[in-house]
GROMACS .gro file of C-alpha atoms in nm:
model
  403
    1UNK     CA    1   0.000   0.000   0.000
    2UNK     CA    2   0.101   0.341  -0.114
    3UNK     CA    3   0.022   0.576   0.102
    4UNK     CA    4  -0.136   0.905  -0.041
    5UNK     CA    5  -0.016   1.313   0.098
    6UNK     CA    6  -0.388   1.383   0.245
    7UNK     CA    7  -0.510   1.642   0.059
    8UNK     CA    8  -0.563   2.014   0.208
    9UNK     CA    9  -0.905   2.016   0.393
   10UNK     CA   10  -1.211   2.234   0.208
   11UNK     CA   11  -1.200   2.455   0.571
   12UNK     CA   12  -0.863   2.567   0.527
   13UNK     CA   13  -0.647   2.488   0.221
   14UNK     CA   14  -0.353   2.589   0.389
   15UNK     CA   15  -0.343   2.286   0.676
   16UNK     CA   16  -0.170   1.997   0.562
   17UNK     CA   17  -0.235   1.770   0.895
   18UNK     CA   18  -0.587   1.723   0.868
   19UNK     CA   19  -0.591   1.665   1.262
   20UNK     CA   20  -0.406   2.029   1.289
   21UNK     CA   21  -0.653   2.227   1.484
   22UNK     CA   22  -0.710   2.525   1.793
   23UNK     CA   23  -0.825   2.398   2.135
   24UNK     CA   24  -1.133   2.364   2.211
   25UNK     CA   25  -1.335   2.199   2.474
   26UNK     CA   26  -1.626   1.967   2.415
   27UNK     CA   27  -1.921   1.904   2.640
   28UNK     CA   28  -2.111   1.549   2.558
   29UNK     CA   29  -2.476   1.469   2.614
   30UNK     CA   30  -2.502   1.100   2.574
   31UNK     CA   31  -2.273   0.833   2.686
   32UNK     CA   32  -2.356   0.544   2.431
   33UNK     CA   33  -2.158   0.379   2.193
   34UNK     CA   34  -2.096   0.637   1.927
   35UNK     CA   35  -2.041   0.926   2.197
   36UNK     CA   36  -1.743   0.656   2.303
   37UNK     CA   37  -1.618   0.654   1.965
   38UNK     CA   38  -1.644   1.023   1.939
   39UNK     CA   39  -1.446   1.053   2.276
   40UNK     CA   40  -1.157   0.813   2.155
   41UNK     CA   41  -1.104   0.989   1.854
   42UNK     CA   42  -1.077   1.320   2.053
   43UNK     CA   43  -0.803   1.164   2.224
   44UNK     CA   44  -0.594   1.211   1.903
   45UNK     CA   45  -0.620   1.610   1.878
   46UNK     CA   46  -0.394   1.747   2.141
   47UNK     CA   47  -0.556   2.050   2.161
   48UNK     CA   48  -0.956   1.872   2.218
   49UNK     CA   49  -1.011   1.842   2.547
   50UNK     CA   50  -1.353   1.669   2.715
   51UNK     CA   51  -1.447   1.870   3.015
   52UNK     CA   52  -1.808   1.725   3.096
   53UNK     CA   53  -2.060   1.407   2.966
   54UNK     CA   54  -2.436   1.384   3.028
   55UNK     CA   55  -2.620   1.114   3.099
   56UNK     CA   56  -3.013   1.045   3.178
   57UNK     CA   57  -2.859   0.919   3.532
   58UNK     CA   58  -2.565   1.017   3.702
   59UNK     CA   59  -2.438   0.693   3.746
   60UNK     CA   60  -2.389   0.587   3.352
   61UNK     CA   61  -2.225   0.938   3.331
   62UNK     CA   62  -1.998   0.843   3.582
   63UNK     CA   63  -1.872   0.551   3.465
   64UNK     CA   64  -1.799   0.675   3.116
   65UNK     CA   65  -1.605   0.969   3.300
   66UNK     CA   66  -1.410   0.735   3.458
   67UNK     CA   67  -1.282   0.519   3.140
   68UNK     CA   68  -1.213   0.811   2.948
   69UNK     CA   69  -1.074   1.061   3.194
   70UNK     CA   70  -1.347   1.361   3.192
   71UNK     CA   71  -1.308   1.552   3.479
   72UNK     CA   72  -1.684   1.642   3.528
   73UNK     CA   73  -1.996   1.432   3.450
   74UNK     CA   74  -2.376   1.514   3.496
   75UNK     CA   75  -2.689   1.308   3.530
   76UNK     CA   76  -2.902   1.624   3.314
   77UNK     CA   77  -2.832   1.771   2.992
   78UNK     CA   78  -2.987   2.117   3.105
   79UNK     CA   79  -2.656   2.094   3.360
   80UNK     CA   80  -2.407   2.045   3.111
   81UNK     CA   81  -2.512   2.305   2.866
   82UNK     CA   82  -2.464   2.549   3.207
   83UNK     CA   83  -2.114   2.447   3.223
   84UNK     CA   84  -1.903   2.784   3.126
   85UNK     CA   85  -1.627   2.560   3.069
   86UNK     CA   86  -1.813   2.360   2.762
   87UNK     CA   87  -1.739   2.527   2.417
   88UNK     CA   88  -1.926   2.281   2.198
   89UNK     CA   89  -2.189   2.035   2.284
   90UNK     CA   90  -2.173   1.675   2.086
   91UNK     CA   91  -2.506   1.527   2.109
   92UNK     CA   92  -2.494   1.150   2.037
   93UNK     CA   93  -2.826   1.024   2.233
   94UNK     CA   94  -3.151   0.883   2.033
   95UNK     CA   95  -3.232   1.045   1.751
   96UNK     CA   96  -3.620   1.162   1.835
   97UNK     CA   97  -3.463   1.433   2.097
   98UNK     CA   98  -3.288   1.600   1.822
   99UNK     CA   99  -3.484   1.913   1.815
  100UNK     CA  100  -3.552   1.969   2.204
  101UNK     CA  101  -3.178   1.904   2.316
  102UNK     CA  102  -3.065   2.082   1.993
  103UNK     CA  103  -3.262   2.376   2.116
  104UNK     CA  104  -3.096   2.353   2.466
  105UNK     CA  105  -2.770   2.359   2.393
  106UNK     CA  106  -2.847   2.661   2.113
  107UNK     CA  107  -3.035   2.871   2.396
  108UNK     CA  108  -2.714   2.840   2.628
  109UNK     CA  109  -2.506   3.001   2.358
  110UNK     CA  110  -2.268   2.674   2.326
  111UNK     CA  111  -2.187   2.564   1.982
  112UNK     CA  112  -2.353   2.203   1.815
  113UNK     CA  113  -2.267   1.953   1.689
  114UNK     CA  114  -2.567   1.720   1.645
  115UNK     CA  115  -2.492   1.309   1.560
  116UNK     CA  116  -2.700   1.175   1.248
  117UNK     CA  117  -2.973   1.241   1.181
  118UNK     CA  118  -2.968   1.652   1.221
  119UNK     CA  119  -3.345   1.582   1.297
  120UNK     CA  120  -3.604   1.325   1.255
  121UNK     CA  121  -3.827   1.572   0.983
  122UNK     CA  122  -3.724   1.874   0.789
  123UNK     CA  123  -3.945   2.086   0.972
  124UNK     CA  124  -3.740   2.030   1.269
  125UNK     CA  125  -3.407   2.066   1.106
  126UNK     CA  126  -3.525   2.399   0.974
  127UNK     CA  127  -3.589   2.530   1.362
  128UNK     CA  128  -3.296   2.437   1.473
  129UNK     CA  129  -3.079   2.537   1.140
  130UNK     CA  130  -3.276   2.906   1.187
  131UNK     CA  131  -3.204   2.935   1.547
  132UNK     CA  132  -2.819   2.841   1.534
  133UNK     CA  133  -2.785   3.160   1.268
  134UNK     CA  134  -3.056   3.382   1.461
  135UNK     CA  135  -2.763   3.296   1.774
  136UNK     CA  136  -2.469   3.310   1.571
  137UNK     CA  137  -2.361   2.978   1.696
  138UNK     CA  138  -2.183   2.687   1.492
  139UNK     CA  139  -2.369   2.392   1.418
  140UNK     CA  140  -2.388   2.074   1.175
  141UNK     CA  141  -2.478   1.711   1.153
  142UNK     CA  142  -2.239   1.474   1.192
  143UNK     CA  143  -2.169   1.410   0.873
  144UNK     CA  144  -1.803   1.264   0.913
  145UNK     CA  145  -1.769   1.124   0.620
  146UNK     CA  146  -1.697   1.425   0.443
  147UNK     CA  147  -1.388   1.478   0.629
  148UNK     CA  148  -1.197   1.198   0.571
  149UNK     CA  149  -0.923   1.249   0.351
  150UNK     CA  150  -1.049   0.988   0.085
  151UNK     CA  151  -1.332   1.213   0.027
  152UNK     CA  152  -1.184   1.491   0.003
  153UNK     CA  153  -0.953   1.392  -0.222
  154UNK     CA  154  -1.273   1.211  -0.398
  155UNK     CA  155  -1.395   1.563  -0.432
  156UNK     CA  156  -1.103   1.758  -0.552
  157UNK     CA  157  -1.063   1.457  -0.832
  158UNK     CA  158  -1.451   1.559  -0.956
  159UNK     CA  159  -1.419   1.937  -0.935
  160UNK     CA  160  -1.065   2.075  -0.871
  161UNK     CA  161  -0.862   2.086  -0.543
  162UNK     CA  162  -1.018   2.339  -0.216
  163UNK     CA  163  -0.636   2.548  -0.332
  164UNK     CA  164  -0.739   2.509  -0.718
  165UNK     CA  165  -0.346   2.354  -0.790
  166UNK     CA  166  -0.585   2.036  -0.907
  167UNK     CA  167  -0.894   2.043  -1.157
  168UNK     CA  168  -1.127   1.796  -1.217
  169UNK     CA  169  -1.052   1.507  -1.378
  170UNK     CA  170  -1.383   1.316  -1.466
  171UNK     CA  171  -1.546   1.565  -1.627
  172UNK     CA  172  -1.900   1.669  -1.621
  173UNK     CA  173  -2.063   1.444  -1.352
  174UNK     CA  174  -2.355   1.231  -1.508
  175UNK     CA  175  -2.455   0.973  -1.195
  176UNK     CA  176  -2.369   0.875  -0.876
  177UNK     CA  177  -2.466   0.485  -0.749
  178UNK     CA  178  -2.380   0.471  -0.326
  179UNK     CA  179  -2.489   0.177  -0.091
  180UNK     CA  180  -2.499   0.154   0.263
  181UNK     CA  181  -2.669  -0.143   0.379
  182UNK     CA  182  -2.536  -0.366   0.689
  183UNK     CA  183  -2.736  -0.687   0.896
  184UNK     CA  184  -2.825  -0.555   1.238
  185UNK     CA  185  -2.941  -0.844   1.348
  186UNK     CA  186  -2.561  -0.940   1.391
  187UNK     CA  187  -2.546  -0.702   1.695
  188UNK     CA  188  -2.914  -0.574   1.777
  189UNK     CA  189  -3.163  -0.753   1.977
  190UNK     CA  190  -3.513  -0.773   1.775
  191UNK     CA  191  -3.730  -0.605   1.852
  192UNK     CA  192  -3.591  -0.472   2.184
  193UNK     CA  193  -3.270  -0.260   2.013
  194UNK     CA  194  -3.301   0.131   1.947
  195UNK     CA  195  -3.238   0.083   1.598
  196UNK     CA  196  -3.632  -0.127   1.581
  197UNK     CA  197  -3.775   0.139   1.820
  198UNK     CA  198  -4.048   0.377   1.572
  199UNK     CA  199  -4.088   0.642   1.869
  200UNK     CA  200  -3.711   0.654   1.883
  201UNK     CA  201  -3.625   0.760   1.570
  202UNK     CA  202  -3.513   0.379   1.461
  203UNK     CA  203  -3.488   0.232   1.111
  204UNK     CA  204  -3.325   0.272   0.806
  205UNK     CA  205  -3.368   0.604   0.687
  206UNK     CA  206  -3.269   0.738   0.991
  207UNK     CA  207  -3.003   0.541   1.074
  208UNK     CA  208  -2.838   0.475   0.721
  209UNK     CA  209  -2.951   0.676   0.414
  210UNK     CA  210  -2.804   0.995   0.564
  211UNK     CA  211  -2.510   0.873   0.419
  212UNK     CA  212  -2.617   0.741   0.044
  213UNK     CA  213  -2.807   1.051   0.058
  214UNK     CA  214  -2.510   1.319   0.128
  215UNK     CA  215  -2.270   1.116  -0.119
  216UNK     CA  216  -2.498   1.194  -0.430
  217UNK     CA  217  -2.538   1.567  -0.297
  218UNK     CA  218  -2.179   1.596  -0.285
  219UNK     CA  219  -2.123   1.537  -0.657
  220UNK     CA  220  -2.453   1.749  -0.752
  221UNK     CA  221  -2.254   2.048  -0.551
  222UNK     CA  222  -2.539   2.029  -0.275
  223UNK     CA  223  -2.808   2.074  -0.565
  224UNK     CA  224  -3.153   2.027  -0.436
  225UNK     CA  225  -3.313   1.652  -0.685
  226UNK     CA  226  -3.648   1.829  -0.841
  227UNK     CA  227  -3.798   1.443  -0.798
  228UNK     CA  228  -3.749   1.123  -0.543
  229UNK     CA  229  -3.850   0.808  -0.638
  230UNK     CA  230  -3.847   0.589  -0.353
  231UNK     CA  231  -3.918   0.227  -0.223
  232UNK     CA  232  -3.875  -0.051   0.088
  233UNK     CA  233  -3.992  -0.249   0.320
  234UNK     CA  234  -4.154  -0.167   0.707
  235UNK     CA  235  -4.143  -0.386   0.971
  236UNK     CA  236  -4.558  -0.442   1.055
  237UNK     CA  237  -4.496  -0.507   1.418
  238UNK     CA  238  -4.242  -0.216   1.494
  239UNK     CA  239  -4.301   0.039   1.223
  240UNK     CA  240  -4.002   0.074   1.130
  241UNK     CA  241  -3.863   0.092   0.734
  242UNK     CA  242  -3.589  -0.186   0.696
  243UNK     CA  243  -3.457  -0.120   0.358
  244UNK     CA  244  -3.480   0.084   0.052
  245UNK     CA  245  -3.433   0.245  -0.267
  246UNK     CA  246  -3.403   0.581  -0.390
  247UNK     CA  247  -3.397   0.762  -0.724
  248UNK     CA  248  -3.266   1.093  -0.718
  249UNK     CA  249  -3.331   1.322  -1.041
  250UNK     CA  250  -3.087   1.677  -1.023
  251UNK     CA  251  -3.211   1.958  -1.237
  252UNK     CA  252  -3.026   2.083  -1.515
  253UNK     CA  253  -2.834   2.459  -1.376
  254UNK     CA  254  -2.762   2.556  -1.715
  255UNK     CA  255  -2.960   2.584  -2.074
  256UNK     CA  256  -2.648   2.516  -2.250
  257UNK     CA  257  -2.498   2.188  -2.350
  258UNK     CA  258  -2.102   2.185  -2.396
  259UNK     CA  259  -2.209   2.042  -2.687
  260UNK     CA  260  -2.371   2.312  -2.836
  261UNK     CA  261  -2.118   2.591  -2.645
  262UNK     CA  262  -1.857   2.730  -2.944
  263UNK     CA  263  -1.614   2.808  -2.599
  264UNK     CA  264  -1.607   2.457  -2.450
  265UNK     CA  265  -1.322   2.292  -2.592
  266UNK     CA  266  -1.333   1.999  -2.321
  267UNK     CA  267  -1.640   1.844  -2.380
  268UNK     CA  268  -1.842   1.757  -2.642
  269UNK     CA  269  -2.153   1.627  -2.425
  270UNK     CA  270  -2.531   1.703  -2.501
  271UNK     CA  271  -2.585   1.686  -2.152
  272UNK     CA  272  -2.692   1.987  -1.932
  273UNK     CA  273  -2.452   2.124  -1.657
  274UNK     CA  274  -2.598   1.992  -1.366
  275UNK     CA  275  -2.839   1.764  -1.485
  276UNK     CA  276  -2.766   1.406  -1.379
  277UNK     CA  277  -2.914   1.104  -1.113
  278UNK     CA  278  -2.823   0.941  -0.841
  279UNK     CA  279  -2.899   0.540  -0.747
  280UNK     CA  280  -2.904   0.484  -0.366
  281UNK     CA  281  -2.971   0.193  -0.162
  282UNK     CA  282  -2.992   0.147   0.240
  283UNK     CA  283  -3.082  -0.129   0.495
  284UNK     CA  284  -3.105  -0.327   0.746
  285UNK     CA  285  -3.136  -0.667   0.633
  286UNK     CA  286  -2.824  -0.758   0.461
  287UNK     CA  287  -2.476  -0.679   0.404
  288UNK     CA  288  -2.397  -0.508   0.077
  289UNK     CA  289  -2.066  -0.380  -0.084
  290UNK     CA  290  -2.043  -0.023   0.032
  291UNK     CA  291  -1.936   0.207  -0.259
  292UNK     CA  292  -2.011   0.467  -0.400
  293UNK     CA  293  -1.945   0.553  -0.780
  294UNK     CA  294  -1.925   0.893  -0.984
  295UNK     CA  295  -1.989   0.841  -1.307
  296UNK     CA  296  -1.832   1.153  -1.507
  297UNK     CA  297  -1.813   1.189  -1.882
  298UNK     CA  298  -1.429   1.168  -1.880
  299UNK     CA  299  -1.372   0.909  -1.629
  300UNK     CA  300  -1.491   0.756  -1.295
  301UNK     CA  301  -1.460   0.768  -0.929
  302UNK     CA  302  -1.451   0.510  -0.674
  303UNK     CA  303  -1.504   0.545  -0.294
  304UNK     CA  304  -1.420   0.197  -0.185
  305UNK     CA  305  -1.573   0.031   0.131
  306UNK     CA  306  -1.631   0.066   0.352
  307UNK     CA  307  -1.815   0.414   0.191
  308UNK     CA  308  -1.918   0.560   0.464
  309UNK     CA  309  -1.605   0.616   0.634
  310UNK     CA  310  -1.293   0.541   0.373
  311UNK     CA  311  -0.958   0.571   0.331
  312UNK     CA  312  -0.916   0.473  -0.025
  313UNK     CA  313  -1.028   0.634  -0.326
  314UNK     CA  314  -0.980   0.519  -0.711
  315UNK     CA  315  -1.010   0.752  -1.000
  316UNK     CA  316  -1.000   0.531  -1.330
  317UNK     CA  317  -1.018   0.797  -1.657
  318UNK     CA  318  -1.142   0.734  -1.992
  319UNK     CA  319  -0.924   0.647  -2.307
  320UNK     CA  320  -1.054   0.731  -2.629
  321UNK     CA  321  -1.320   0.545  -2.756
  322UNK     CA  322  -1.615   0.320  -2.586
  323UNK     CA  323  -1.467   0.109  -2.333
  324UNK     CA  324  -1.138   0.203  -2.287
  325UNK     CA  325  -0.959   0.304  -1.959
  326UNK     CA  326  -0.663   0.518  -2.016
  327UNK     CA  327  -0.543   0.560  -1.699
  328UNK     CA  328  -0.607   0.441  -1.282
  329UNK     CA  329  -0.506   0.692  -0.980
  330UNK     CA  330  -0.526   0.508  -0.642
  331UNK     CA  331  -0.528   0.734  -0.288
  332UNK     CA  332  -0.526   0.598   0.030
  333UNK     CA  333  -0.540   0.762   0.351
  334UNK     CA  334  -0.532   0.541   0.650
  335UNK     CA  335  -0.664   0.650   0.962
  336UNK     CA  336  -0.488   0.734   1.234
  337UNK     CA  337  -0.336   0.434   1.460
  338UNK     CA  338  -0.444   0.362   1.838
  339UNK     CA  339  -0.292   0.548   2.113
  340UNK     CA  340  -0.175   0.369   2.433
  341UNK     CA  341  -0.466   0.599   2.588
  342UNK     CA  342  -0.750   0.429   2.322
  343UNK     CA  343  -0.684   0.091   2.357
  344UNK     CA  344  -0.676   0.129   2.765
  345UNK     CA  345  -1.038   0.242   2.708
  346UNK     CA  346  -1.143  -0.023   2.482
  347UNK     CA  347  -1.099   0.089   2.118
  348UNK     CA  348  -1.385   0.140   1.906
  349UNK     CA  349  -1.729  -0.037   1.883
  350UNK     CA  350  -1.754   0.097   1.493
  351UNK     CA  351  -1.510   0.052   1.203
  352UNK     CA  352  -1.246   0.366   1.106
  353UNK     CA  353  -1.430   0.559   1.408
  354UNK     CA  354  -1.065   0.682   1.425
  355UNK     CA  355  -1.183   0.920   1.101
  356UNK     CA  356  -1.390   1.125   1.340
  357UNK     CA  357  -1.100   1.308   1.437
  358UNK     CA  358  -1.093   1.516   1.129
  359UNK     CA  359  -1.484   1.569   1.160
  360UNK     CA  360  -1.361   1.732   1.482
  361UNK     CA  361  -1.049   1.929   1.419
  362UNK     CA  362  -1.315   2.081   1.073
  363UNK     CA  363  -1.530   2.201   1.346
  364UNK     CA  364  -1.230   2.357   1.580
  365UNK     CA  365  -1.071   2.567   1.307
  366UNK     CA  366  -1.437   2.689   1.177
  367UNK     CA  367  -1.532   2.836   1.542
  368UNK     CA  368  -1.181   2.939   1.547
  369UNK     CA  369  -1.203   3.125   1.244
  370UNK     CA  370  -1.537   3.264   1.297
  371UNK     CA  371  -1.768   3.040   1.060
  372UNK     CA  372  -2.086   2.893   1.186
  373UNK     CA  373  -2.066   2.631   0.929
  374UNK     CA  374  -1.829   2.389   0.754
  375UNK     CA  375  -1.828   2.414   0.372
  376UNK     CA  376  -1.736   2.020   0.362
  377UNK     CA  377  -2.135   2.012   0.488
  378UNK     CA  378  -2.316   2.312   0.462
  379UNK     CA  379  -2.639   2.341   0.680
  380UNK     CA  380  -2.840   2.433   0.332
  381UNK     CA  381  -2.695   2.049   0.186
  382UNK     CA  382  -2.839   1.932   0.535
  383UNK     CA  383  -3.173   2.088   0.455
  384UNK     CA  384  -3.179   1.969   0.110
  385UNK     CA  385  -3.118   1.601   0.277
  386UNK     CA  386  -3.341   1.608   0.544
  387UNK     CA  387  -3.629   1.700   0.304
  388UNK     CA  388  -3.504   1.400   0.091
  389UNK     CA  389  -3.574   1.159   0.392
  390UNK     CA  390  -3.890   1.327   0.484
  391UNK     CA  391  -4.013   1.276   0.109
  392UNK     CA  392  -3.885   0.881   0.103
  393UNK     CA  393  -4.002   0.806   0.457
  394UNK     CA  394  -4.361   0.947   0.305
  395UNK     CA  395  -4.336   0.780  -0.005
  396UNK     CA  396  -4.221   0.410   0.166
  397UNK     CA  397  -4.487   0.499   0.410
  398UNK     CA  398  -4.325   0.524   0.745
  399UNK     CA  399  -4.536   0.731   1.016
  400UNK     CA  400  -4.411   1.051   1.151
  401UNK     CA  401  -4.283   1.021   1.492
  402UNK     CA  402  -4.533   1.161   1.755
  403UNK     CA  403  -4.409   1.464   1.940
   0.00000   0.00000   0.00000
C-alpha cells in the first residue's frame, strides 16, 4: 500500500495535517456507543479536550467519566449546557430528541454539533438550522464522512482541489450509485434494540440513508433533486422501514450543453450542466458492498468500502473510444493508529471511528475562524437532505414520529 499526501481540507487549504486544529473543549450529552467513539477519537487532537458528559442518570455518566478521563460528568443535559467551561456540545443520544436538546444547547449560547440524523423531519431541522444563525452559533450534523481524507480527495478529483493547484478530472458528472446497507441483526436484539424502536427515531432512513443521501449531494454540488422516487420495506410489528431504494433526479443549472457551447473545448456532451441522477440503496437486512461511484463523462470515481467512512479512493479515466480506460489513480489515507490511551479504554465499537477526528479538528478551526458552518457540509446540503428523507419516509410509508 502506497500511502497518499492527504489532501488540504475544504476549511482551510492551507493545513496539511488534517488533525491540525485550535483547542477547544467539548461538552457530551449521551454516553452510548458512538459518543465513546467520538471521545476516543478526541483523544488524538492534542488540543480537544472533554471537560463534561451527560447522561439520563448520574451513574452511567460516571462511569464513562471514569474510562475516558473527563473531569466532570452530569446526570441532566440542562446541567451540562450550564457548564461555562463547555465550548461545543456533541449530542450522540436517540435520535427523536434532536430538536428539544438541539434547542438547549443553542439557547445556552454553546456551539452544536448534532450526531445523524440533524433531525427526525425537515421541519425540525429547519428550527434548529434558523435558530443556530438567529444565535450566531456553529452547528452541523455529523456528517463525518466528508472529512476523511479519501473524500476529500474524492472531491477535488470531480471538481478541482479546495487550493485550485488540481482540476477535475472526470469531467461533467452524469450519476452517482452509493450503498450503505449492513445486517443488524448481527449485533441488535429484535425487537428490543433502538435501531427497531419507531418512537425513537429507529430504522433505516434514519439510521443509514443519511449517508447514500449526502454522497450523491456531494457530486450534484449540494443541488436540491427536483424528484425522489423511492421504495422498501416496514417492519408491521415495529413500524419501522428496513430497507430501501431511492432515485434521485438533479435539475439541469444551465440551458447550454457543452455540446452546443462554441467556448467549451473539453467536452463535447449534449448533456446539461448539472443535470444528472443518483442510485441509492440502504438497509437493514443484509450486508452489501459499500461504494459509492461517480460516473463523469471523462472518467470515474470510486469510494471503496467501507463508503461511509474510507480511506481509499480510485479515480480510473477514460481512453478514447467506448470502453477504454486510459489511466487508474489510487489514494489511500489510512486512519490514524491507536494510542496507548484508546486501547486502555477499549478501542472502538464501529469501524475507522478513528476518522472522526478530522470531523472534529473541521469544526475547531471553523469556530476558530469565525464560521458557523463547515463548507465540507453546509447546513443548506443538510436541509436539502433532510427534506429527501422526509419525502422517502412518506413515499415508503413510514409514520411521523409523535411529538
Amino acid at each position: 500500500m502506497v500511502i497518499s499526501v492527504p489532501p488540504p481540507p475544504l476549511d482551510d487549504p492551507t493545513v496539511s495535517n488534517p488533525l491540525e486544529c485550535p483547542p477547544l473543549r467539548w461538552g457530551l450529552i449521551g454516553c452510548g456507543r458512538i459518543s465513546h467513539d467520538f471521545t476516543q477519537a478526541l483523544k488524538l487532537l492534542p488540543t480537544a479536550t472533554v471537560v463534561a458528559c451527560a447522561a439520563r442518570s448520574l451513574d452511567s455518566a460516571k462511569v464513562f467519566a471514569d474510562k475516558h478521563g473527563i473531569e466532570k460528568a452530569y446526570g441532566s443535559y440542562a446541567e451540562l449546557v450550564k457548564d461555562a467551561d463547555v465550548d461545543i456540545v456533541y449530542v450522540g443520544n436517540v435520535h427523536s430528541f434532536r430538536r428539544p436538546i438541539g434547542e438547549m444547547v443553542l439557547l445556552a449560547n454553546k456551539h452544536c454539533l448534532l450526531e445523524k440524523p440533524f433531525a427526525c423531519t425537515y421541519e425540525d431541522a429547519k428550527y434548529l438550522a434558523g435558530l443556530a444563525k438567529e444565535k450566531n452559533l456553529f452547528m452541523m450534523e455529523g456528517m463525518w464522512t466528508r472529512f476523511f481524507p479519501a473524500v476529500e480527495k474524492a472531491r477535488a478529483l470531480a471538481f478541482g482541489s479546495s487550493d485550485a493547484k488540481e482540476k477535475g478530472l472526470i469531467g461533467e458528472v452524469v450519476q452517482v450509485h452509493s450503498d450503505f446497507n449492513f445486517n443488524a441483526s448481527d449485533s441488535e436484539d429484535y425487537p428490543s434494540s433502538f435501531v427497531y424502536n419507531h418512537d425513537l427515531g429507529g430504522g433505516a432512513s434514519l439510521l443509514v440513508a443519511p449517508y447514500p443521501i449526502a454522497a450523491a449531494t456531494l457530486f450534484f454540488n449540494g443541488v436540491e433533486p427536483d424528484s425522489i422516487k423511492a421504495v422498501g420495506q416496514l417492519d408491521v410489528a415495529t413500524g419501522v422501514d428496513l430497507q430501501g431504494t431511492m432515485i434521485l433526479n438533479f435539475p439541469a443549472t444551465g440551458n447550454l450543453s457543452p455540446a452546443l457551447d462554441a467556448s467549451n473545448i473539453e467536452e463535447s456532451t449534449p448533456k446539461l450542466p448539472g443535470a444528472g441522477a443518483a442510485t441509492l440503496s440502504f438497509g437493514l437486512l443484509g450486508e452489501s458492498e459499500e461504494e459509492t461511484t461517480v460516473l463523469g463523462t471523462k472518467g470515474r470515481i470510486k469510494i471503496c468500502t467501507p463508503g461511509h467512512c474510507p480511506t481509499k479512493v480510485i479515480a480510473t479515466i477514460k481512453a478514447g473510444g467506448r470502453g477504454q480506460s486510459g489511466s487508474e489513480h489510487v489514494f489511500e489515507y489510512p486512519v490514524p493508529e491507536d494510542t496507548k490511551e484508546i486501547i486502555e479504554a477499549g478501542g472502538y465499537f464501529y469501524p475507522n471511528s478513528a476518522g472522526l477526528a478530522y470531523e472534529a479538528a473541521a469544526v475547531a478551526r471553523c469556530i476558530a475562524s469565525g464560521k458557523i458552518e463547515a463548507p465540507q457540509y453546509t447546513i443548506k446540503e443538510t436541509l436539502t437532505n433532510m427534506k429527501a428523507v422526509d419525502e422517502m419516509r412518506s413515499q415508503i410509508g413510514v409514520k411521523p414520529i409523535s411529538s
